[in-house]
CSV table of N, CA and C and ligand atoms in Angstrom, one decimal:
chain,number,residue,atom,x,y,z
A,169,MET,N,43.0,57.5,-18.1
A,169,MET,CA,43.3,57.5,-19.5
A,169,MET,C,44.4,56.5,-19.8
A,170,GLU,N,44.3,55.8,-20.9
A,170,GLU,CA,45.3,54.9,-21.3
A,170,GLU,C,46.6,55.6,-21.5
A,171,LEU,N,47.7,54.9,-21.1
A,171,LEU,CA,49.0,55.6,-21.2
A,171,LEU,C,49.4,56.1,-22.6
A,172,SER,N,49.1,55.3,-23.6
A,172,SER,CA,49.5,55.8,-25.0
A,172,SER,C,48.7,57.0,-25.3
A,173,LYS,N,47.5,57.1,-24.9
A,173,LYS,CA,46.6,58.3,-25.2
A,173,LYS,C,47.2,59.5,-24.4
A,174,VAL,N,47.6,59.3,-23.2
A,174,VAL,CA,48.1,60.4,-22.4
A,174,VAL,C,49.4,61.0,-23.1
A,175,ILE,N,50.2,60.0,-23.5
A,175,ILE,CA,51.5,60.5,-24.2
A,175,ILE,C,51.2,61.2,-25.5
A,176,GLU,N,50.2,60.6,-26.3
A,176,GLU,CA,49.9,61.2,-27.6
A,176,GLU,C,49.2,62.6,-27.4
A,177,GLU,N,48.4,62.7,-26.4
A,177,GLU,CA,47.6,64.0,-26.2
A,177,GLU,C,48.2,65.0,-25.3
A,178,ARG,N,49.4,64.8,-24.8
A,178,ARG,CA,50.1,65.8,-24.1
A,178,ARG,C,50.5,66.9,-25.0
A,179,ARG,N,50.4,68.1,-24.5
A,179,ARG,CA,50.8,69.3,-25.3
A,179,ARG,C,51.5,70.3,-24.4
A,180,SER,N,52.4,71.1,-24.9
A,180,SER,CA,52.9,72.2,-24.2
A,180,SER,C,51.9,73.3,-24.3
A,181,ILE,N,51.4,73.7,-23.1
A,181,ILE,CA,50.3,74.7,-23.1
A,181,ILE,C,50.8,76.1,-22.7
A,182,ARG,N,50.5,77.1,-23.5
A,182,ARG,CA,51.0,78.4,-23.2
A,182,ARG,C,49.9,79.5,-22.9
A,183,HIS,N,48.7,78.9,-22.7
A,183,HIS,CA,47.6,79.8,-22.4
A,183,HIS,C,46.8,79.2,-21.3
A,184,PHE,N,46.7,79.9,-20.2
A,184,PHE,CA,46.1,79.4,-19.0
A,184,PHE,C,44.9,80.2,-18.6
A,185,ILE,N,43.8,79.6,-18.1
A,185,ILE,CA,42.6,80.4,-17.7
A,185,ILE,C,42.7,80.6,-16.2
A,186,ASP,N,42.0,81.5,-15.7
A,186,ASP,CA,42.0,81.9,-14.3
A,186,ASP,C,41.2,80.9,-13.5
A,187,LYS,N,41.7,79.8,-13.2
A,187,LYS,CA,41.0,78.7,-12.4
A,187,LYS,C,42.1,78.0,-11.6
A,188,LYS,N,41.7,78.0,-10.3
A,188,LYS,CA,42.7,77.5,-9.3
A,188,LYS,C,42.8,75.9,-9.4
A,189,LEU,N,44.1,75.5,-9.3
A,189,LEU,CA,44.4,74.1,-9.2
A,189,LEU,C,44.4,73.7,-7.7
A,190,GLU,N,43.6,72.7,-7.3
A,190,GLU,CA,43.5,72.4,-5.9
A,190,GLU,C,44.8,71.7,-5.5
A,191,ARG,N,45.2,72.0,-4.2
A,191,ARG,CA,46.4,71.5,-3.7
A,191,ARG,C,46.5,69.9,-3.8
A,192,LYS,N,45.4,69.3,-3.6
A,192,LYS,CA,45.5,67.8,-3.7
A,192,LYS,C,45.8,67.3,-5.1
A,193,ILE,N,45.4,68.1,-6.1
A,193,ILE,CA,45.8,67.7,-7.5
A,193,ILE,C,47.3,67.9,-7.7
A,194,ILE,N,47.8,69.0,-7.2
A,194,ILE,CA,49.2,69.3,-7.3
A,194,ILE,C,50.0,68.2,-6.6
A,195,GLU,N,49.5,67.8,-5.4
A,195,GLU,CA,50.2,66.7,-4.6
A,195,GLU,C,50.2,65.4,-5.4
A,196,ASP,N,49.0,65.1,-6.0
A,196,ASP,CA,48.9,63.9,-6.8
A,196,ASP,C,50.0,63.9,-7.9
A,197,ILE,N,50.1,65.0,-8.6
A,197,ILE,CA,51.1,65.2,-9.7
A,197,ILE,C,52.5,65.0,-9.2
A,198,LEU,N,52.8,65.6,-8.1
A,198,LEU,CA,54.1,65.4,-7.5
A,198,LEU,C,54.4,64.0,-7.0
A,199,GLU,N,53.4,63.4,-6.4
A,199,GLU,CA,53.5,62.0,-6.0
A,199,GLU,C,53.9,61.1,-7.2
A,200,HIS,N,53.4,61.4,-8.3
A,200,HIS,CA,53.7,60.6,-9.5
A,200,HIS,C,55.1,61.0,-10.0
A,201,ALA,N,55.5,62.3,-9.9
A,201,ALA,CA,56.8,62.7,-10.3
A,201,ALA,C,57.9,62.0,-9.5
A,202,ILE,N,57.7,61.8,-8.2
A,202,ILE,CA,58.7,61.2,-7.4
A,202,ILE,C,58.8,59.6,-7.5
A,203,MET,N,57.9,59.1,-8.3
A,203,MET,CA,57.9,57.7,-8.6
A,203,MET,C,58.9,57.4,-9.8
A,204,ALA,N,59.5,58.4,-10.3
A,204,ALA,CA,60.4,58.3,-11.5
A,204,ALA,C,61.6,57.5,-11.1
A,205,PRO,N,62.2,56.8,-12.1
A,205,PRO,CA,63.5,56.2,-11.8
A,205,PRO,C,64.6,57.3,-11.6
A,206,SER,N,65.6,56.9,-10.8
A,206,SER,CA,66.7,57.9,-10.8
A,206,SER,C,68.0,57.1,-10.6
A,207,ALA,N,69.1,57.7,-11.1
A,207,ALA,CA,70.4,57.0,-11.1
A,207,ALA,C,70.8,56.7,-9.6
A,208,HIS,N,71.1,55.5,-9.3
A,208,HIS,CA,71.4,55.0,-7.9
A,208,HIS,C,70.3,55.3,-7.0
A,209,ASN,N,69.1,55.5,-7.5
A,209,ASN,CA,67.9,55.8,-6.7
A,209,ASN,C,68.2,57.0,-5.8
A,210,LYS,N,69.0,58.0,-6.3
A,210,LYS,CA,69.3,59.2,-5.5
A,210,LYS,C,68.2,60.1,-5.3
A,211,GLN,N,67.2,60.1,-6.2
A,211,GLN,CA,66.1,61.0,-6.1
A,211,GLN,C,66.5,62.4,-5.9
A,212,PRO,N,67.3,63.0,-6.8
A,212,PRO,CA,68.0,64.3,-6.5
A,212,PRO,C,67.0,65.5,-6.5
A,213,TRP,N,65.8,65.3,-6.9
A,213,TRP,CA,64.9,66.4,-7.1
A,213,TRP,C,64.4,67.1,-5.8
A,214,HIS,N,64.0,68.3,-5.9
A,214,HIS,CA,63.5,69.1,-4.8
A,214,HIS,C,62.6,70.2,-5.4
A,215,PHE,N,61.3,70.2,-4.9
A,215,PHE,CA,60.4,71.1,-5.6
A,215,PHE,C,60.0,72.3,-4.7
A,216,VAL,N,59.8,73.4,-5.4
A,216,VAL,CA,59.2,74.6,-4.7
A,216,VAL,C,58.0,74.9,-5.5
A,217,VAL,N,56.8,74.8,-4.8
A,217,VAL,CA,55.5,75.1,-5.5
A,217,VAL,C,55.1,76.5,-5.2
A,218,VAL,N,55.0,77.3,-6.2
A,218,VAL,CA,54.6,78.7,-6.1
A,218,VAL,C,53.2,78.9,-6.6
A,219,GLN,N,52.3,79.2,-5.6
A,219,GLN,CA,50.9,79.5,-6.0
A,219,GLN,C,50.5,80.9,-5.8
A,220,ASP,N,51.2,81.6,-4.9
A,220,ASP,CA,50.9,83.0,-4.6
A,220,ASP,C,51.1,83.9,-5.9
A,221,LYS,N,50.0,84.7,-6.2
A,221,LYS,CA,50.1,85.4,-7.4
A,221,LYS,C,51.2,86.5,-7.5
A,222,TYR,N,51.5,87.0,-6.3
A,222,TYR,CA,52.6,88.1,-6.3
A,222,TYR,C,53.9,87.4,-6.5
A,223,GLN,N,54.1,86.2,-5.9
A,223,GLN,CA,55.4,85.5,-6.1
A,223,GLN,C,55.6,85.1,-7.6
A,224,LYS,N,54.5,84.6,-8.2
A,224,LYS,CA,54.6,84.3,-9.6
A,224,LYS,C,54.9,85.5,-10.5
A,225,LEU,N,54.2,86.6,-10.1
A,225,LEU,CA,54.5,87.8,-10.9
A,225,LEU,C,55.9,88.3,-10.7
A,226,ASP,N,56.4,88.2,-9.5
A,226,ASP,CA,57.8,88.5,-9.2
A,226,ASP,C,58.8,87.7,-10.1
A,227,ILE,N,58.5,86.4,-10.1
A,227,ILE,CA,59.4,85.5,-10.9
A,227,ILE,C,59.3,85.8,-12.4
A,228,SER,N,58.0,86.1,-12.8
A,228,SER,CA,57.8,86.4,-14.2
A,228,SER,C,58.6,87.7,-14.6
A,229,LEU,N,58.6,88.7,-13.7
A,229,LEU,CA,59.3,89.9,-14.0
A,229,LEU,C,60.8,89.8,-14.0
A,230,LEU,N,61.2,88.9,-13.1
A,230,LEU,CA,62.7,88.6,-13.0
A,230,LEU,C,63.2,88.0,-14.3
A,231,LEU,N,62.4,87.1,-14.8
A,231,LEU,CA,62.8,86.4,-16.1
A,231,LEU,C,62.6,87.4,-17.3
A,232,ASN,N,61.6,88.2,-17.2
A,232,ASN,CA,61.4,89.2,-18.2
A,232,ASN,C,62.6,90.1,-18.5
A,233,ASP,N,63.3,90.4,-17.4
A,233,ASP,CA,64.5,91.2,-17.5
A,233,ASP,C,65.6,90.6,-18.4
A,234,TYR,N,65.5,89.3,-18.5
A,234,TYR,CA,66.5,88.6,-19.3
A,234,TYR,C,66.0,88.2,-20.7
A,235,SER,N,64.8,88.7,-21.0
A,235,SER,CA,64.1,88.1,-22.2
A,235,SER,C,64.4,88.7,-23.5
A,236,SER,N,64.4,87.8,-24.4
A,236,SER,CA,64.3,88.2,-25.8
A,236,SER,C,62.8,87.8,-26.1
A,237,ASP,N,62.3,88.0,-27.3
A,237,ASP,CA,60.9,87.7,-27.6
A,237,ASP,C,60.3,86.4,-27.3
A,238,PRO,N,61.0,85.3,-27.7
A,238,PRO,CA,60.3,84.0,-27.4
A,238,PRO,C,60.1,83.7,-25.9
A,239,VAL,N,61.0,84.4,-25.1
A,239,VAL,CA,60.9,84.2,-23.6
A,239,VAL,C,59.7,84.9,-23.1
A,240,LYS,N,59.2,86.0,-23.7
A,240,LYS,CA,58.1,86.8,-23.2
A,240,LYS,C,56.9,85.9,-23.0
A,241,THR,N,56.6,85.0,-23.9
A,241,THR,CA,55.4,84.1,-23.8
A,241,THR,C,55.6,83.3,-22.5
A,242,THR,N,56.8,82.8,-22.3
A,242,THR,CA,57.1,82.0,-21.1
A,242,THR,C,56.9,82.8,-19.8
A,243,CYS,N,57.2,84.1,-19.8
A,243,CYS,CA,57.0,85.0,-18.7
A,243,CYS,C,55.5,85.1,-18.4
A,244,ASP,N,54.7,85.2,-19.5
A,244,ASP,CA,53.2,85.3,-19.3
A,244,ASP,C,52.7,84.0,-18.7
A,245,VAL,N,53.2,82.9,-19.2
A,245,VAL,CA,52.8,81.6,-18.7
A,245,VAL,C,53.1,81.6,-17.1
A,246,ILE,N,54.2,82.0,-16.7
A,246,ILE,CA,54.6,82.0,-15.3
A,246,ILE,C,53.6,82.8,-14.5
A,247,ARG,N,53.3,84.0,-15.1
A,247,ARG,CA,52.3,84.9,-14.4
A,247,ARG,C,50.9,84.3,-14.3
A,248,ASP,N,50.5,83.6,-15.4
A,248,ASP,CA,49.1,83.2,-15.5
A,248,ASP,C,48.8,81.8,-15.0
A,249,CYS,N,49.8,81.0,-14.9
A,249,CYS,CA,49.5,79.6,-14.5
A,249,CYS,C,48.9,79.6,-13.1
A,250,SER,N,48.3,78.4,-12.7
A,250,SER,CA,47.8,78.4,-11.3
A,250,SER,C,49.0,78.0,-10.3
A,251,ALA,N,49.8,77.1,-10.7
A,251,ALA,CA,51.0,76.8,-9.9
A,251,ALA,C,52.2,76.6,-10.7
A,252,LEU,N,53.3,77.2,-10.2
A,252,LEU,CA,54.6,77.1,-10.8
A,252,LEU,C,55.5,76.2,-9.9
A,253,VAL,N,55.9,75.0,-10.5
A,253,VAL,CA,56.7,74.1,-9.7
A,253,VAL,C,58.1,74.4,-10.2
A,254,LEU,N,59.0,74.9,-9.3
A,254,LEU,CA,60.4,75.0,-9.6
A,254,LEU,C,61.1,73.7,-9.2
A,255,VAL,N,61.8,73.2,-10.1
A,255,VAL,CA,62.5,71.9,-9.9
A,255,VAL,C,64.0,72.2,-9.7
A,256,PHE,N,64.4,72.1,-8.4
A,256,PHE,CA,65.8,72.2,-8.0
A,256,PHE,C,66.3,70.7,-7.8
A,257,ALA,N,67.6,70.6,-7.8
A,257,ALA,CA,68.2,69.3,-7.5
A,257,ALA,C,69.6,69.3,-7.0
A,258,ASP,N,69.9,68.3,-6.2
A,258,ASP,CA,71.3,68.1,-5.8
A,258,ASP,C,72.0,67.4,-6.9
A,259,ILE,N,72.9,68.1,-7.5
A,259,ILE,CA,73.6,67.6,-8.7
A,259,ILE,C,75.1,67.2,-8.3
A,260,GLU,N,75.4,65.9,-8.3
A,260,GLU,CA,76.8,65.5,-8.1
A,260,GLU,C,77.4,65.0,-9.4
A,261,ASP,N,76.7,64.1,-10.0
A,261,ASP,CA,77.1,63.6,-11.3
A,261,ASP,C,76.1,64.2,-12.3
A,262,GLU,N,76.6,65.2,-13.0
A,262,GLU,CA,75.7,66.0,-13.8
A,262,GLU,C,74.9,65.3,-14.8
A,263,VAL,N,75.5,64.4,-15.6
A,263,VAL,CA,74.8,63.7,-16.6
A,263,VAL,C,73.7,62.8,-16.0
A,264,MET,N,74.1,62.0,-15.0
A,264,MET,CA,73.2,61.1,-14.4
A,264,MET,C,72.1,61.8,-13.7
A,265,ASP,N,72.4,62.8,-12.9
A,265,ASP,CA,71.4,63.4,-12.0
A,265,ASP,C,70.4,64.3,-12.9
A,266,VAL,N,70.9,64.9,-13.9
A,266,VAL,CA,70.0,65.7,-14.8
A,266,VAL,C,69.0,64.7,-15.5
A,267,GLN,N,69.5,63.6,-15.9
A,267,GLN,CA,68.6,62.6,-16.6
A,267,GLN,C,67.5,62.2,-15.6
A,268,SER,N,67.9,62.0,-14.3
A,268,SER,CA,66.9,61.6,-13.3
A,268,SER,C,65.8,62.6,-13.1
A,269,VAL,N,66.3,63.9,-13.1
A,269,VAL,CA,65.3,65.0,-12.9
A,269,VAL,C,64.4,65.1,-14.2
A,270,GLY,N,65.0,64.8,-15.4
A,270,GLY,CA,64.2,64.8,-16.6
A,270,GLY,C,63.1,63.8,-16.5
A,271,ALA,N,63.4,62.6,-16.0
A,271,ALA,CA,62.4,61.5,-15.9
A,271,ALA,C,61.3,62.0,-14.9
A,272,CYS,N,61.7,62.6,-13.9
A,272,CYS,CA,60.7,63.1,-12.9
A,272,CYS,C,59.8,64.1,-13.5
A,273,ILE,N,60.3,65.0,-14.3
A,273,ILE,CA,59.5,66.1,-14.9
A,273,ILE,C,58.6,65.5,-15.9
A,274,GLU,N,59.0,64.5,-16.7
A,274,GLU,CA,58.2,63.8,-17.7
A,274,GLU,C,57.0,63.1,-17.0
A,275,ASN,N,57.3,62.5,-15.8
A,275,ASN,CA,56.2,61.8,-15.1
A,275,ASN,C,55.2,62.9,-14.7
A,276,MET,N,55.7,64.1,-14.2
A,276,MET,CA,54.8,65.2,-13.8
A,276,MET,C,53.9,65.6,-14.9
A,277,ILE,N,54.4,65.9,-16.1
A,277,ILE,CA,53.6,66.4,-17.1
A,277,ILE,C,52.6,65.4,-17.7
A,278,LEU,N,53.0,64.1,-17.7
A,278,LEU,CA,52.1,63.1,-18.1
A,278,LEU,C,51.0,62.9,-17.2
A,279,ARG,N,51.3,62.8,-15.9
A,279,ARG,CA,50.2,62.7,-14.9
A,279,ARG,C,49.3,63.9,-15.0
A,280,ALA,N,49.8,65.1,-15.2
A,280,ALA,CA,49.0,66.3,-15.3
A,280,ALA,C,48.0,66.1,-16.5
A,281,ARG,N,48.5,65.7,-17.6
A,281,ARG,CA,47.6,65.4,-18.8
A,281,ARG,C,46.5,64.4,-18.5
A,282,ASP,N,46.9,63.4,-17.7
A,282,ASP,CA,46.0,62.3,-17.3
A,282,ASP,C,44.8,62.9,-16.5
A,283,LEU,N,45.2,64.0,-15.7
A,283,LEU,CA,44.1,64.6,-14.9
A,283,LEU,C,43.5,65.8,-15.6
A,284,ASP,N,43.7,66.0,-16.9
A,284,ASP,CA,43.2,67.2,-17.6
A,284,ASP,C,43.8,68.5,-17.1
A,285,VAL,N,45.0,68.4,-16.6
A,285,VAL,CA,45.7,69.6,-16.1
A,285,VAL,C,46.7,70.0,-17.2
A,286,ALA,N,46.7,71.3,-17.6
A,286,ALA,CA,47.6,71.8,-18.6
A,286,ALA,C,49.0,72.0,-18.0
A,287,SER,N,50.0,71.8,-18.8
A,287,SER,CA,51.4,72.0,-18.3
A,287,SER,C,52.3,72.6,-19.3
A,288,LEU,N,53.3,73.3,-18.8
A,288,LEU,CA,54.5,73.7,-19.7
A,288,LEU,C,55.8,73.4,-19.0
A,289,TRP,N,56.6,72.7,-19.6
A,289,TRP,CA,58.0,72.5,-19.1
A,289,TRP,C,58.8,73.7,-19.5
A,290,ILE,N,59.4,74.3,-18.5
A,290,ILE,CA,60.1,75.6,-18.7
A,290,ILE,C,61.6,75.5,-18.4
A,291,GLY,N,62.3,75.5,-19.5
A,291,GLY,CA,63.8,75.4,-19.3
A,291,GLY,C,64.4,76.8,-19.2
A,292,TYR,N,63.8,77.8,-19.8
A,292,TYR,CA,64.3,79.2,-19.7
A,292,TYR,C,64.5,79.7,-18.3
A,293,ILE,N,63.8,79.1,-17.4
A,293,ILE,CA,63.9,79.5,-16.0
A,293,ILE,C,65.3,79.5,-15.4
A,294,ILE,N,66.2,78.7,-16.0
A,294,ILE,CA,67.6,78.6,-15.5
A,294,ILE,C,68.3,79.9,-15.7
A,295,LYS,N,67.8,80.8,-16.5
A,295,LYS,CA,68.4,82.1,-16.7
A,295,LYS,C,68.4,82.9,-15.4
A,296,ILE,N,67.4,82.6,-14.5
A,296,ILE,CA,67.4,83.3,-13.2
A,296,ILE,C,67.6,82.4,-12.0
A,297,GLU,N,68.5,81.4,-12.3
A,297,GLU,CA,68.9,80.4,-11.2
A,297,GLU,C,69.3,81.1,-9.9
A,298,SER,N,70.3,82.0,-10.1
A,298,SER,CA,70.9,82.6,-8.8
A,298,SER,C,69.9,83.4,-8.1
A,299,GLU,N,69.0,84.1,-8.8
A,299,GLU,CA,68.0,84.9,-8.2
A,299,GLU,C,67.0,84.0,-7.4
A,300,LEU,N,66.7,82.9,-8.0
A,300,LEU,CA,65.7,82.0,-7.3
A,300,LEU,C,66.4,81.2,-6.2
A,301,GLN,N,67.6,80.9,-6.3
A,301,GLN,CA,68.3,80.3,-5.2
A,301,GLN,C,68.3,81.2,-4.0
A,302,ARG,N,68.6,82.5,-4.3
A,302,ARG,CA,68.6,83.5,-3.2
A,302,ARG,C,67.2,83.6,-2.6
A,303,LYS,N,66.2,83.8,-3.5
A,303,LYS,CA,64.8,84.0,-3.1
A,303,LYS,C,64.3,82.9,-2.1
A,304,PHE,N,64.6,81.7,-2.4
A,304,PHE,CA,64.1,80.6,-1.7
A,304,PHE,C,65.2,79.9,-0.7
A,305,SER,N,66.3,80.6,-0.6
A,305,SER,CA,67.4,80.2,0.3
A,305,SER,C,67.8,78.7,0.1
A,306,LEU,N,68.0,78.4,-1.2
A,306,LEU,CA,68.4,77.0,-1.6
A,306,LEU,C,69.7,77.1,-2.3
A,307,GLU,N,70.6,76.1,-1.9
A,307,GLU,CA,71.9,76.0,-2.6
A,307,GLU,C,71.9,75.0,-3.7
A,308,LYS,N,70.7,74.4,-3.9
A,308,LYS,CA,70.6,73.4,-5.0
A,308,LYS,C,70.6,74.0,-6.3
A,309,ARG,N,70.9,73.2,-7.4
A,309,ARG,CA,70.8,73.7,-8.8
A,309,ARG,C,69.4,73.8,-9.2
A,310,LEU,N,69.1,74.8,-10.0
A,310,LEU,CA,67.7,74.9,-10.6
A,310,LEU,C,67.8,74.3,-12.0
A,311,ILE,N,66.9,73.3,-12.2
A,311,ILE,CA,67.0,72.5,-13.5
A,311,ILE,C,65.9,73.0,-14.4
A,312,ALA,N,64.7,73.2,-13.9
A,312,ALA,CA,63.6,73.6,-14.8
A,312,ALA,C,62.5,74.1,-13.9
A,313,ALA,N,61.4,74.5,-14.6
A,313,ALA,CA,60.1,74.7,-13.8
A,313,ALA,C,59.0,74.1,-14.7
A,314,VAL,N,57.9,73.8,-14.0
A,314,VAL,CA,56.7,73.3,-14.7
A,314,VAL,C,55.5,74.2,-14.3
A,315,ALA,N,54.9,74.8,-15.3
A,315,ALA,CA,53.7,75.6,-15.1
A,315,ALA,C,52.5,74.6,-15.1
A,316,LEU,N,51.6,74.7,-14.2
A,316,LEU,CA,50.4,73.9,-14.1
A,316,LEU,C,49.2,74.7,-14.0
A,317,GLY,N,48.1,74.3,-14.6
A,317,GLY,CA,46.8,75.0,-14.5
A,317,GLY,C,45.8,74.4,-15.5
A,318,TYR,N,44.8,75.3,-15.8
A,318,TYR,CA,43.8,74.9,-16.7
A,318,TYR,C,43.8,75.7,-18.0
A,319,THR,N,43.4,75.2,-19.1
A,319,THR,CA,43.4,75.9,-20.3
A,319,THR,C,42.0,75.7,-21.0
A,320,ASP,N,41.7,76.7,-21.9
A,320,ASP,CA,40.5,76.5,-22.8
A,320,ASP,C,41.0,76.4,-24.3
A,321,TYR,N,42.3,76.3,-24.4
A,321,TYR,CA,42.9,76.2,-25.8
A,321,TYR,C,43.8,75.0,-25.9
A,322,PHE,N,43.4,74.0,-26.7
A,322,PHE,CA,44.2,72.8,-26.8
A,322,PHE,C,44.9,72.8,-28.2
A,323,PRO,N,46.2,73.1,-28.3
A,323,PRO,CA,46.8,73.2,-29.6
A,323,PRO,C,47.0,71.9,-30.3
A,324,SER,N,47.1,72.0,-31.7
A,324,SER,CA,47.3,70.7,-32.4
A,324,SER,C,48.7,70.2,-32.2
A,325,LYS,N,48.9,69.0,-32.6
A,325,LYS,CA,50.2,68.3,-32.4
A,325,LYS,C,51.3,69.0,-33.1
A,326,ARG,N,52.4,69.2,-32.4
A,326,ARG,CA,53.6,69.8,-33.0
A,326,ARG,C,54.3,68.7,-33.8
A,327,PRO,N,55.0,69.1,-34.9
A,327,PRO,CA,55.6,68.1,-35.8
A,327,PRO,C,56.7,67.3,-35.1
A,328,ARG,N,56.9,66.1,-35.5
A,328,ARG,CA,58.0,65.3,-35.0
A,328,ARG,C,58.7,64.7,-36.1
A,329,LYS,N,60.0,64.4,-35.9
A,329,LYS,CA,60.8,63.7,-36.9
A,329,LYS,C,60.2,62.3,-37.0
A,330,THR,N,60.4,61.6,-38.1
A,330,THR,CA,59.9,60.2,-38.1
A,330,THR,C,60.9,59.3,-37.4
A,331,LEU,N,60.4,58.1,-37.1
A,331,LEU,CA,61.3,57.2,-36.4
A,331,LEU,C,62.5,56.8,-37.3
A,332,ASN,N,62.2,56.8,-38.6
A,332,ASN,CA,63.3,56.5,-39.5
A,332,ASN,C,64.4,57.5,-39.5
A,333,GLU,N,64.1,58.7,-39.3
A,333,GLU,CA,65.1,59.8,-39.2
A,333,GLU,C,66.0,59.7,-38.0
A,334,VAL,N,65.4,59.1,-36.9
A,334,VAL,CA,66.2,59.2,-35.6
A,334,VAL,C,66.6,57.9,-35.1
A,335,CYS,N,66.4,56.8,-35.9
A,335,CYS,CA,66.7,55.5,-35.4
A,335,CYS,C,67.5,54.6,-36.4
A,336,LEU,N,68.6,54.0,-35.9
A,336,LEU,CA,69.3,53.1,-36.7
A,336,LEU,C,69.1,51.7,-36.1
A,337,TRP,N,68.9,50.7,-37.0
A,337,TRP,CA,68.8,49.3,-36.5
A,337,TRP,C,69.9,48.5,-37.0
A,338,TYR,N,70.5,47.7,-36.1
A,338,TYR,CA,71.6,46.8,-36.5
A,338,TYR,C,71.2,45.4,-36.2
B,643,FMN,C1,63.9,70.7,-21.5
B,643,FMN,C2,62.8,71.5,-22.1
B,643,FMN,C3,62.7,72.9,-21.9
B,643,FMN,C4,61.7,73.6,-22.4
B,643,FMN,N1,61.6,75.0,-22.1
B,643,FMN,C5,60.6,75.7,-22.6
B,643,FMN,C6,60.4,77.1,-22.2
B,643,FMN,O1,61.2,77.6,-21.5
B,643,FMN,N2,59.4,77.8,-22.7
B,643,FMN,C7,58.5,77.2,-23.6
B,643,FMN,O2,57.5,77.9,-24.0
B,643,FMN,N3,58.5,75.9,-23.9
B,643,FMN,C8,59.5,75.1,-23.4
B,643,FMN,N4,59.6,73.8,-23.7
B,643,FMN,C9,58.5,73.1,-24.5
B,643,FMN,C10,59.0,72.8,-25.9
B,643,FMN,O3,59.0,74.0,-26.6
B,643,FMN,C11,57.9,71.8,-26.5
B,643,FMN,O4,58.0,70.6,-25.8
B,643,FMN,C12,58.2,71.5,-28.0
B,643,FMN,O5,58.1,72.6,-28.7
B,643,FMN,C13,57.2,70.4,-28.5
B,643,FMN,O6,55.9,70.8,-28.3
B,643,FMN,P1,54.9,69.9,-27.5
B,643,FMN,O7,55.4,69.8,-26.1
B,643,FMN,O8,53.5,70.5,-27.5
B,643,FMN,O9,54.8,68.5,-28.1
B,643,FMN,C14,60.6,73.0,-23.2
B,643,FMN,C15,60.7,71.6,-23.3
B,643,FMN,C16,61.7,70.9,-22.8
B,643,FMN,C17,61.7,69.4,-22.9
């Protein structure tokens, strides 16, 4: 798909169908993620791919304990997606390294769209950072998670501010 079409047609998907994502597709998405630029080329990202349904359920229930209503949908997404990619990172310079990880996540969700794979960028996951560090024996910071899978519901475009509202020219 042309890049501008991929960008335009990407959506946050919160409804997943029960269809397995093949490992080679997940690997393809992650191979694109790690092509992202990073400050000083430090590549601070580290992924944990969770496909096991009991592990996903466990993570969903852990997050549910911290939940107010909007987070409940995210818990359901974690339970129902085919693969949950937890994005950990070695953070030394917070502003620089978090930007790098953001670039890598954007690559991930754009490549997913390119392959007709549905995705959701999940920031709420940081509420259970310490639980997940313990669960996977990692001392790295948890930055986000990305839910991947297939959907039969493609939402319409969410509103955006106009360029005039967000851009000054000198
Ligand atoms: C850093 C970040 C964190 C996000 N965290 C969540 C989340 O935890 N749960 C969720 O449902 N959506 C989450 N989203 C998705 C946004 O809600 C979504 O991108 C926004 O509403 C615009 O919709 P669109 O992605 O379909 O264009 C997150 C997006 C970003 C960039």
